[in-house]
Amino acid sequence: MPDSTPKTGEQAPRPVPGLPARAFTMDAKRRRELATAFKVGGAHYDAVRPNYPDAALAFMVPATTRDAVDVGAGTGIFTAQLLARGLNVTAVEPSADMLAVLRERLPEVKAQEGTGEETGLEDSSADVITYAQAWHWVDPNVASTEAARVLKPGGKLSLVWNQLDVSVPWVHRLARIMHAGDVHRPDFVPPVGPEFHAPESGSWIWEQSLSAEQVIELAKSRSYYLRAGAATRARVEHNLSWYLYDHLGHTPGEPFGLPYLTHAWRARLRS
């Protein structure tokens, strides 16, 4: 069983009140263009992206869950946390590079290429389907229909995002320099298809312990940086170095707390 402790230090998350719903959409062409950034770089992604709070997992995955499917599993960051809960986990990921890292990291997990729209899984084979940092890469209506096919009666579709806590002014500026496009508005709610009841939400605030160098590496794992040319990448790195070292005064190699806000939603399959 893999170690369920966070890869880097973090403070215990604290719950914050649920937020009103607001649908969000992404143009399909734009979604495909951005997703191509993650065809390579799986090892780097795995090294710098954070885990998710245990409280979020408890919210997303019912205690009675036996069979879980993690779609858009990437390198297996969330998959490993599901596995640590003693679940039978199947991982689905479209990027062969990401999947190779996942298979090396979690050889005991059944892992296969696929998308949220076409998982290749059997009907009524999962108690819960999870998307960690991945629902915005799919067509929500088509992916909802596919999830409803794969879920057992009464199953749940559970979605989660880690995002920088931009309610903190210095973090808000950092997110802008990083071009952190996965920072959602406070009234955001992910759209799901009519096969599911309206999603319930939960949110938690916590901190990840990182050095300034690690924050810069984190920025390099984001789609904006990965798709950019050499000049844009150099500018992002220069601006981050100035902000972290000169403006905020961090010392090289010294860890500090980077505030995060984790949003999770769970939607129950209609009868």
mmCIF file of C-alpha atoms in Angstrom:
data_model
loop_
_atom_site.group_PDB
_atom_site.id
_atom_site.type_symbol
_atom_site.label_atom_id
_atom_site.label_comp_id
_atom_site.label_asym_id
_atom_site.label_seq_id
_atom_site.Cartn_x
_atom_site.Cartn_y
_atom_site.Cartn_z
ATOM 1 C CA MET A 1 0.000 0.000 0.000
ATOM 2 C CA PRO A 2 1.456 3.403 -0.941
ATOM 3 C CA ASP A 3 2.255 6.040 1.648
ATOM 4 C CA SER A 4 -0.744 8.392 2.003
ATOM 5 C CA THR A 5 1.166 11.247 3.620
ATOM 6 C CA PRO A 6 1.590 14.416 1.575
ATOM 7 C CA LYS A 7 4.702 14.654 -0.592
ATOM 8 C CA THR A 8 5.487 18.007 0.976
ATOM 9 C CA GLY A 9 4.566 19.496 4.340
ATOM 10 C CA GLU A 10 1.112 20.932 4.776
ATOM 11 C CA GLN A 11 -1.050 22.351 7.521
ATOM 12 C CA ALA A 12 -4.236 20.559 8.494
ATOM 13 C CA PRO A 13 -6.998 21.756 6.161
ATOM 14 C CA ARG A 14 -9.968 23.604 7.595
ATOM 15 C CA PRO A 15 -13.431 23.563 5.981
ATOM 16 C CA VAL A 16 -14.945 26.697 4.526
ATOM 17 C CA PRO A 17 -18.641 27.211 3.711
ATOM 18 C CA GLY A 18 -20.122 25.909 0.465
ATOM 19 C CA LEU A 19 -20.419 28.350 -2.392
ATOM 20 C CA PRO A 20 -23.317 29.145 -4.749
ATOM 21 C CA ALA A 21 -23.390 27.366 -8.089
ATOM 22 C CA ARG A 22 -22.249 28.870 -11.362
ATOM 23 C CA ALA A 23 -21.779 26.910 -14.577
ATOM 24 C CA PHE A 24 -18.416 27.090 -16.290
ATOM 25 C CA THR A 25 -17.602 26.131 -19.847
ATOM 26 C CA MET A 26 -14.500 25.941 -22.036
ATOM 27 C CA ASP A 27 -14.543 26.047 -25.811
ATOM 28 C CA ALA A 28 -13.906 22.519 -27.108
ATOM 29 C CA LYS A 29 -11.149 23.620 -29.500
ATOM 30 C CA ARG A 30 -9.421 25.592 -26.742
ATOM 31 C CA ARG A 31 -9.725 22.624 -24.388
ATOM 32 C CA ARG A 32 -8.018 20.325 -26.903
ATOM 33 C CA GLU A 33 -5.249 22.839 -27.576
ATOM 34 C CA LEU A 34 -4.423 23.288 -23.902
ATOM 35 C CA ALA A 35 -4.566 19.564 -23.187
ATOM 36 C CA THR A 36 -1.795 18.869 -25.705
ATOM 37 C CA ALA A 37 0.646 20.494 -23.273
ATOM 38 C CA PHE A 38 0.463 17.419 -21.046
ATOM 39 C CA LYS A 39 1.470 14.857 -23.676
ATOM 40 C CA VAL A 40 5.014 15.018 -22.270
ATOM 41 C CA GLY A 41 6.651 15.942 -18.970
ATOM 42 C CA GLY A 42 4.936 13.382 -16.761
ATOM 43 C CA ALA A 43 7.907 12.933 -14.393
ATOM 44 C CA HIS A 44 8.223 16.687 -13.807
ATOM 45 C CA TYR A 45 4.453 17.024 -13.220
ATOM 46 C CA ASP A 46 4.546 14.215 -10.685
ATOM 47 C CA ALA A 47 7.445 15.787 -8.805
ATOM 48 C CA VAL A 48 5.925 19.240 -8.276
ATOM 49 C CA ARG A 49 2.136 18.917 -8.096
ATOM 50 C CA PRO A 50 0.606 18.620 -4.597
ATOM 51 C CA ASN A 51 -1.553 15.896 -3.088
ATOM 52 C CA TYR A 52 -5.131 16.559 -1.956
ATOM 53 C CA PRO A 53 -6.390 16.971 1.636
ATOM 54 C CA ASP A 54 -7.657 13.782 3.276
ATOM 55 C CA ALA A 55 -10.857 15.625 4.164
ATOM 56 C CA ALA A 56 -11.563 16.136 0.469
ATOM 57 C CA LEU A 57 -11.160 12.425 -0.213
ATOM 58 C CA ALA A 58 -13.500 11.541 2.646
ATOM 59 C CA PHE A 59 -16.068 13.943 1.175
ATOM 60 C CA MET A 60 -15.705 12.578 -2.366
ATOM 61 C CA VAL A 61 -15.549 8.840 -1.668
ATOM 62 C CA PRO A 62 -18.272 7.193 0.448
ATOM 63 C CA ALA A 63 -17.111 4.845 3.197
ATOM 64 C CA THR A 64 -18.889 1.956 1.439
ATOM 65 C CA THR A 65 -16.892 2.384 -1.770
ATOM 66 C CA ARG A 66 -15.104 -0.673 -3.110
ATOM 67 C CA ASP A 67 -14.442 0.024 -6.799
ATOM 68 C CA ALA A 68 -13.131 3.433 -7.857
ATOM 69 C CA VAL A 69 -12.190 4.810 -11.270
ATOM 70 C CA ASP A 70 -9.838 7.796 -11.498
ATOM 71 C CA VAL A 71 -10.270 9.496 -14.893
ATOM 72 C CA GLY A 72 -7.655 11.914 -16.178
ATOM 73 C CA ALA A 73 -5.416 10.243 -13.617
ATOM 74 C CA GLY A 74 -2.226 11.859 -14.897
ATOM 75 C CA THR A 75 0.774 10.428 -13.069
ATOM 76 C CA GLY A 76 -1.362 8.932 -10.316
ATOM 77 C CA ILE A 77 -1.170 11.597 -7.606
ATOM 78 C CA PHE A 78 -4.843 11.234 -6.666
ATOM 79 C CA THR A 79 -4.912 7.575 -7.724
ATOM 80 C CA ALA A 80 -2.351 6.771 -5.021
ATOM 81 C CA GLN A 81 -4.502 8.452 -2.389
ATOM 82 C CA LEU A 82 -7.516 6.378 -3.476
ATOM 83 C CA LEU A 83 -5.398 3.238 -3.325
ATOM 84 C CA ALA A 84 -4.259 4.149 0.185
ATOM 85 C CA ARG A 85 -7.901 4.007 1.281
ATOM 86 C CA GLY A 86 -7.961 0.297 0.423
ATOM 87 C CA LEU A 87 -9.977 0.648 -2.778
ATOM 88 C CA ASN A 88 -9.857 -1.356 -5.985
ATOM 89 C CA VAL A 89 -8.719 1.429 -8.334
ATOM 90 C CA THR A 90 -8.695 1.691 -12.122
ATOM 91 C CA ALA A 91 -6.873 4.642 -13.693
ATOM 92 C CA VAL A 92 -7.817 6.116 -17.075
ATOM 93 C CA GLU A 93 -5.495 8.651 -18.751
ATOM 94 C CA PRO A 94 -5.132 9.852 -22.374
ATOM 95 C CA SER A 95 -1.433 10.797 -22.199
ATOM 96 C CA ALA A 96 0.913 7.861 -22.764
ATOM 97 C CA ASP A 97 3.742 9.793 -21.068
ATOM 98 C CA MET A 98 1.698 10.430 -17.916
ATOM 99 C CA LEU A 99 0.462 6.850 -17.941
ATOM 100 C CA ALA A 100 3.999 5.483 -18.070
ATOM 101 C CA VAL A 101 4.857 7.369 -14.875
ATOM 102 C CA LEU A 102 1.676 6.116 -13.214
ATOM 103 C CA ARG A 103 2.355 2.493 -14.140
ATOM 104 C CA GLU A 104 5.900 2.662 -12.789
ATOM 105 C CA ARG A 105 4.733 4.370 -9.616
ATOM 106 C CA LEU A 106 1.632 2.206 -9.000
ATOM 107 C CA PRO A 107 2.123 -1.191 -10.653
ATOM 108 C CA GLU A 108 -0.749 -2.667 -8.660
ATOM 109 C CA VAL A 109 -3.296 -0.311 -10.311
ATOM 110 C CA LYS A 110 -5.094 -1.294 -13.506
ATOM 111 C CA ALA A 111 -4.187 1.600 -15.799
ATOM 112 C CA GLN A 112 -5.339 2.144 -19.361
ATOM 113 C CA GLU A 113 -5.443 4.801 -22.037
ATOM 114 C CA GLY A 114 -8.804 6.475 -22.435
ATOM 115 C CA THR A 115 -10.728 9.689 -21.987
ATOM 116 C CA GLY A 116 -13.664 10.844 -19.924
ATOM 117 C CA GLU A 117 -15.829 10.585 -23.003
ATOM 118 C CA GLU A 118 -14.584 7.061 -23.857
ATOM 119 C CA THR A 119 -13.168 5.220 -20.866
ATOM 120 C CA GLY A 120 -13.325 1.724 -22.355
ATOM 121 C CA LEU A 121 -14.667 0.385 -19.044
ATOM 122 C CA GLU A 122 -17.505 -2.067 -18.465
ATOM 123 C CA ASP A 123 -21.068 -1.025 -17.646
ATOM 124 C CA SER A 124 -21.971 -0.697 -13.948
ATOM 125 C CA SER A 125 -18.430 -1.468 -12.800
ATOM 126 C CA ALA A 126 -17.626 1.411 -10.412
ATOM 127 C CA ASP A 127 -18.989 2.784 -7.146
ATOM 128 C CA VAL A 128 -17.346 6.167 -7.680
ATOM 129 C CA ILE A 129 -15.664 7.955 -10.585
ATOM 130 C CA THR A 130 -13.207 10.691 -9.656
ATOM 131 C CA TYR A 131 -11.670 13.541 -11.623
ATOM 132 C CA ALA A 132 -8.776 15.319 -9.902
ATOM 133 C CA GLN A 133 -7.785 18.503 -11.735
ATOM 134 C CA ALA A 134 -9.282 16.985 -14.905
ATOM 135 C CA TRP A 135 -13.005 17.667 -15.407
ATOM 136 C CA HIS A 136 -12.278 20.876 -17.342
ATOM 137 C CA TRP A 137 -10.493 18.786 -19.996
ATOM 138 C CA VAL A 138 -13.645 16.887 -21.008
ATOM 139 C CA ASP A 139 -16.981 17.621 -22.633
ATOM 140 C CA PRO A 140 -19.079 17.586 -19.448
ATOM 141 C CA ASN A 141 -22.252 16.315 -21.105
ATOM 142 C CA VAL A 142 -20.573 13.446 -22.951
ATOM 143 C CA ALA A 143 -18.381 12.586 -19.966
ATOM 144 C CA SER A 144 -21.434 12.596 -17.672
ATOM 145 C CA THR A 145 -23.201 10.118 -19.953
ATOM 146 C CA GLU A 146 -20.123 7.896 -19.960
ATOM 147 C CA ALA A 147 -19.817 8.125 -16.169
ATOM 148 C CA ALA A 148 -23.487 7.180 -15.768
ATOM 149 C CA ARG A 149 -22.880 4.094 -17.923
ATOM 150 C CA VAL A 150 -19.858 2.968 -15.903
ATOM 151 C CA LEU A 151 -21.288 3.676 -12.439
ATOM 152 C CA LYS A 152 -23.296 1.191 -10.439
ATOM 153 C CA PRO A 153 -26.809 2.240 -9.314
ATOM 154 C CA GLY A 154 -26.484 4.981 -6.692
ATOM 155 C CA GLY A 155 -22.855 5.641 -7.646
ATOM 156 C CA LYS A 156 -21.166 9.024 -7.429
ATOM 157 C CA LEU A 157 -19.269 11.298 -9.772
ATOM 158 C CA SER A 158 -16.721 13.191 -7.651
ATOM 159 C CA LEU A 159 -14.629 16.133 -8.867
ATOM 160 C CA VAL A 160 -11.829 18.051 -7.163
ATOM 161 C CA TRP A 161 -9.466 20.933 -7.874
ATOM 162 C CA ASN A 162 -6.472 22.234 -5.963
ATOM 163 C CA GLN A 163 -5.995 25.908 -6.661
ATOM 164 C CA LEU A 164 -3.916 28.723 -5.250
ATOM 165 C CA ASP A 165 -5.819 30.633 -2.567
ATOM 166 C CA VAL A 166 -6.091 33.940 -4.406
ATOM 167 C CA SER A 167 -8.036 35.529 -1.542
ATOM 168 C CA VAL A 168 -4.525 36.134 -0.126
ATOM 169 C CA PRO A 169 -3.215 39.244 -1.948
ATOM 170 C CA TRP A 170 0.372 38.074 -2.480
ATOM 171 C CA VAL A 171 -0.877 34.704 -3.747
ATOM 172 C CA HIS A 172 -3.269 36.463 -6.137
ATOM 173 C CA ARG A 173 -0.322 38.303 -7.690
ATOM 174 C CA LEU A 174 1.712 35.106 -7.798
ATOM 175 C CA ALA A 175 -1.113 33.329 -9.649
ATOM 176 C CA ARG A 176 -1.185 36.104 -12.234
ATOM 177 C CA ILE A 177 2.574 35.871 -12.809
ATOM 178 C CA MET A 178 2.304 32.078 -13.100
ATOM 179 C CA HIS A 179 -0.716 32.386 -15.439
ATOM 180 C CA ALA A 180 -2.471 29.867 -13.223
ATOM 181 C CA GLY A 181 -5.550 29.333 -15.358
ATOM 182 C CA ASP A 182 -7.101 26.742 -13.027
ATOM 183 C CA VAL A 183 -8.057 29.368 -10.418
ATOM 184 C CA HIS A 184 -11.841 29.413 -10.416
ATOM 185 C CA ARG A 185 -14.169 32.210 -9.421
ATOM 186 C CA PRO A 186 -15.726 31.904 -5.934
ATOM 187 C CA ASP A 187 -19.159 31.054 -7.369
ATOM 188 C CA PHE A 188 -17.819 28.362 -9.716
ATOM 189 C CA VAL A 189 -19.529 24.979 -9.911
ATOM 190 C CA PRO A 190 -18.636 22.288 -12.460
ATOM 191 C CA PRO A 191 -21.421 21.400 -14.906
ATOM 192 C CA VAL A 192 -22.672 17.809 -14.891
ATOM 193 C CA GLY A 193 -25.208 16.104 -17.128
ATOM 194 C CA PRO A 194 -28.879 15.382 -16.359
ATOM 195 C CA GLU A 195 -27.974 11.823 -15.380
ATOM 196 C CA PHE A 196 -26.856 13.209 -11.998
ATOM 197 C CA HIS A 197 -28.404 15.107 -9.125
ATOM 198 C CA ALA A 198 -27.101 18.631 -8.485
ATOM 199 C CA PRO A 199 -23.563 18.451 -7.060
ATOM 200 C CA GLU A 200 -22.870 18.991 -3.358
ATOM 201 C CA SER A 201 -19.723 20.982 -2.606
ATOM 202 C CA GLY A 202 -17.016 21.135 0.018
ATOM 203 C CA SER A 203 -13.961 23.397 0.348
ATOM 204 C CA TRP A 204 -10.804 23.324 2.443
ATOM 205 C CA ILE A 205 -7.982 25.823 3.003
ATOM 206 C CA TRP A 206 -4.470 24.520 3.630
ATOM 207 C CA GLU A 207 -0.804 25.254 2.952
ATOM 208 C CA GLN A 208 1.892 23.417 1.041
ATOM 209 C CA SER A 209 5.479 23.882 2.200
ATOM 210 C CA LEU A 210 7.652 24.857 -0.781
ATOM 211 C CA SER A 211 10.840 26.749 -1.492
ATOM 212 C CA ALA A 212 10.912 29.538 -4.060
ATOM 213 C CA GLU A 213 12.723 27.204 -6.421
ATOM 214 C CA GLN A 214 9.932 24.657 -6.101
ATOM 215 C CA VAL A 215 7.306 27.321 -6.806
ATOM 216 C CA ILE A 216 9.110 28.159 -10.042
ATOM 217 C CA GLU A 217 9.154 24.462 -10.947
ATOM 218 C CA LEU A 218 5.429 24.334 -10.147
ATOM 219 C CA ALA A 219 4.834 27.138 -12.650
ATOM 220 C CA LYS A 220 6.711 25.102 -15.255
ATOM 221 C CA SER A 221 4.149 22.291 -14.903
ATOM 222 C CA ARG A 222 1.228 24.474 -16.038
ATOM 223 C CA SER A 223 -0.235 24.443 -19.518
ATOM 224 C CA TYR A 224 0.532 28.129 -20.188
ATOM 225 C CA TYR A 225 4.255 27.595 -19.624
ATOM 226 C CA LEU A 226 4.380 24.232 -21.394
ATOM 227 C CA ARG A 227 2.794 25.641 -24.556
ATOM 228 C CA ALA A 228 4.823 28.867 -24.573
ATOM 229 C CA GLY A 229 7.905 29.674 -26.622
ATOM 230 C CA ALA A 230 11.372 30.178 -25.199
ATOM 231 C CA ALA A 231 10.991 33.958 -24.806
ATOM 232 C CA THR A 232 7.719 33.682 -22.893
ATOM 233 C CA ARG A 233 9.121 30.952 -20.649
ATOM 234 C CA ALA A 234 12.164 33.062 -19.857
ATOM 235 C CA ARG A 235 9.950 36.030 -19.005
ATOM 236 C CA VAL A 236 7.790 33.953 -16.659
ATOM 237 C CA GLU A 237 10.875 32.599 -14.874
ATOM 238 C CA HIS A 238 12.427 36.067 -14.598
ATOM 239 C CA ASN A 239 9.223 37.592 -13.211
ATOM 240 C CA LEU A 240 8.810 34.784 -10.694
ATOM 241 C CA SER A 241 12.416 35.084 -9.534
ATOM 242 C CA TRP A 242 12.033 38.830 -9.030
ATOM 243 C CA TYR A 243 8.725 38.423 -7.181
ATOM 244 C CA LEU A 244 9.785 35.576 -4.902
ATOM 245 C CA TYR A 245 13.337 36.636 -4.075
ATOM 246 C CA ASP A 246 13.460 40.424 -4.519
ATOM 247 C CA HIS A 247 9.917 41.522 -3.777
ATOM 248 C CA LEU A 248 8.809 38.946 -1.184
ATOM 249 C CA GLY A 249 12.315 38.432 0.186
ATOM 250 C CA HIS A 250 12.453 34.634 0.255
ATOM 251 C CA THR A 251 15.838 32.994 0.718
ATOM 252 C CA PRO A 252 16.909 30.311 -1.786
ATOM 253 C CA GLY A 253 16.197 26.849 -0.427
ATOM 254 C CA GLU A 254 14.096 28.113 2.492
ATOM 255 C CA PRO A 255 10.551 26.623 2.581
ATOM 256 C CA PHE A 256 7.480 28.762 3.175
ATOM 257 C CA GLY A 257 3.733 28.105 3.224
ATOM 258 C CA LEU A 258 1.928 28.418 -0.116
ATOM 259 C CA PRO A 259 -1.820 28.796 0.580
ATOM 260 C CA TYR A 260 -4.159 26.516 -1.351
ATOM 261 C CA LEU A 261 -7.930 26.217 -1.613
ATOM 262 C CA THR A 262 -9.296 22.786 -2.503
ATOM 263 C CA HIS A 263 -12.812 22.562 -3.966
ATOM 264 C CA ALA A 264 -14.591 19.209 -4.265
ATOM 265 C CA TRP A 265 -18.006 18.234 -5.598
ATOM 266 C CA ARG A 266 -19.957 14.986 -5.499
ATOM 267 C CA ALA A 267 -23.006 14.206 -7.619
ATOM 268 C CA ARG A 268 -25.168 11.116 -7.121
ATOM 269 C CA LEU A 269 -26.402 9.137 -10.102
ATOM 270 C CA ARG A 270 -30.155 9.441 -10.591
ATOM 271 C CA SER A 271 -32.226 6.265 -10.371
#
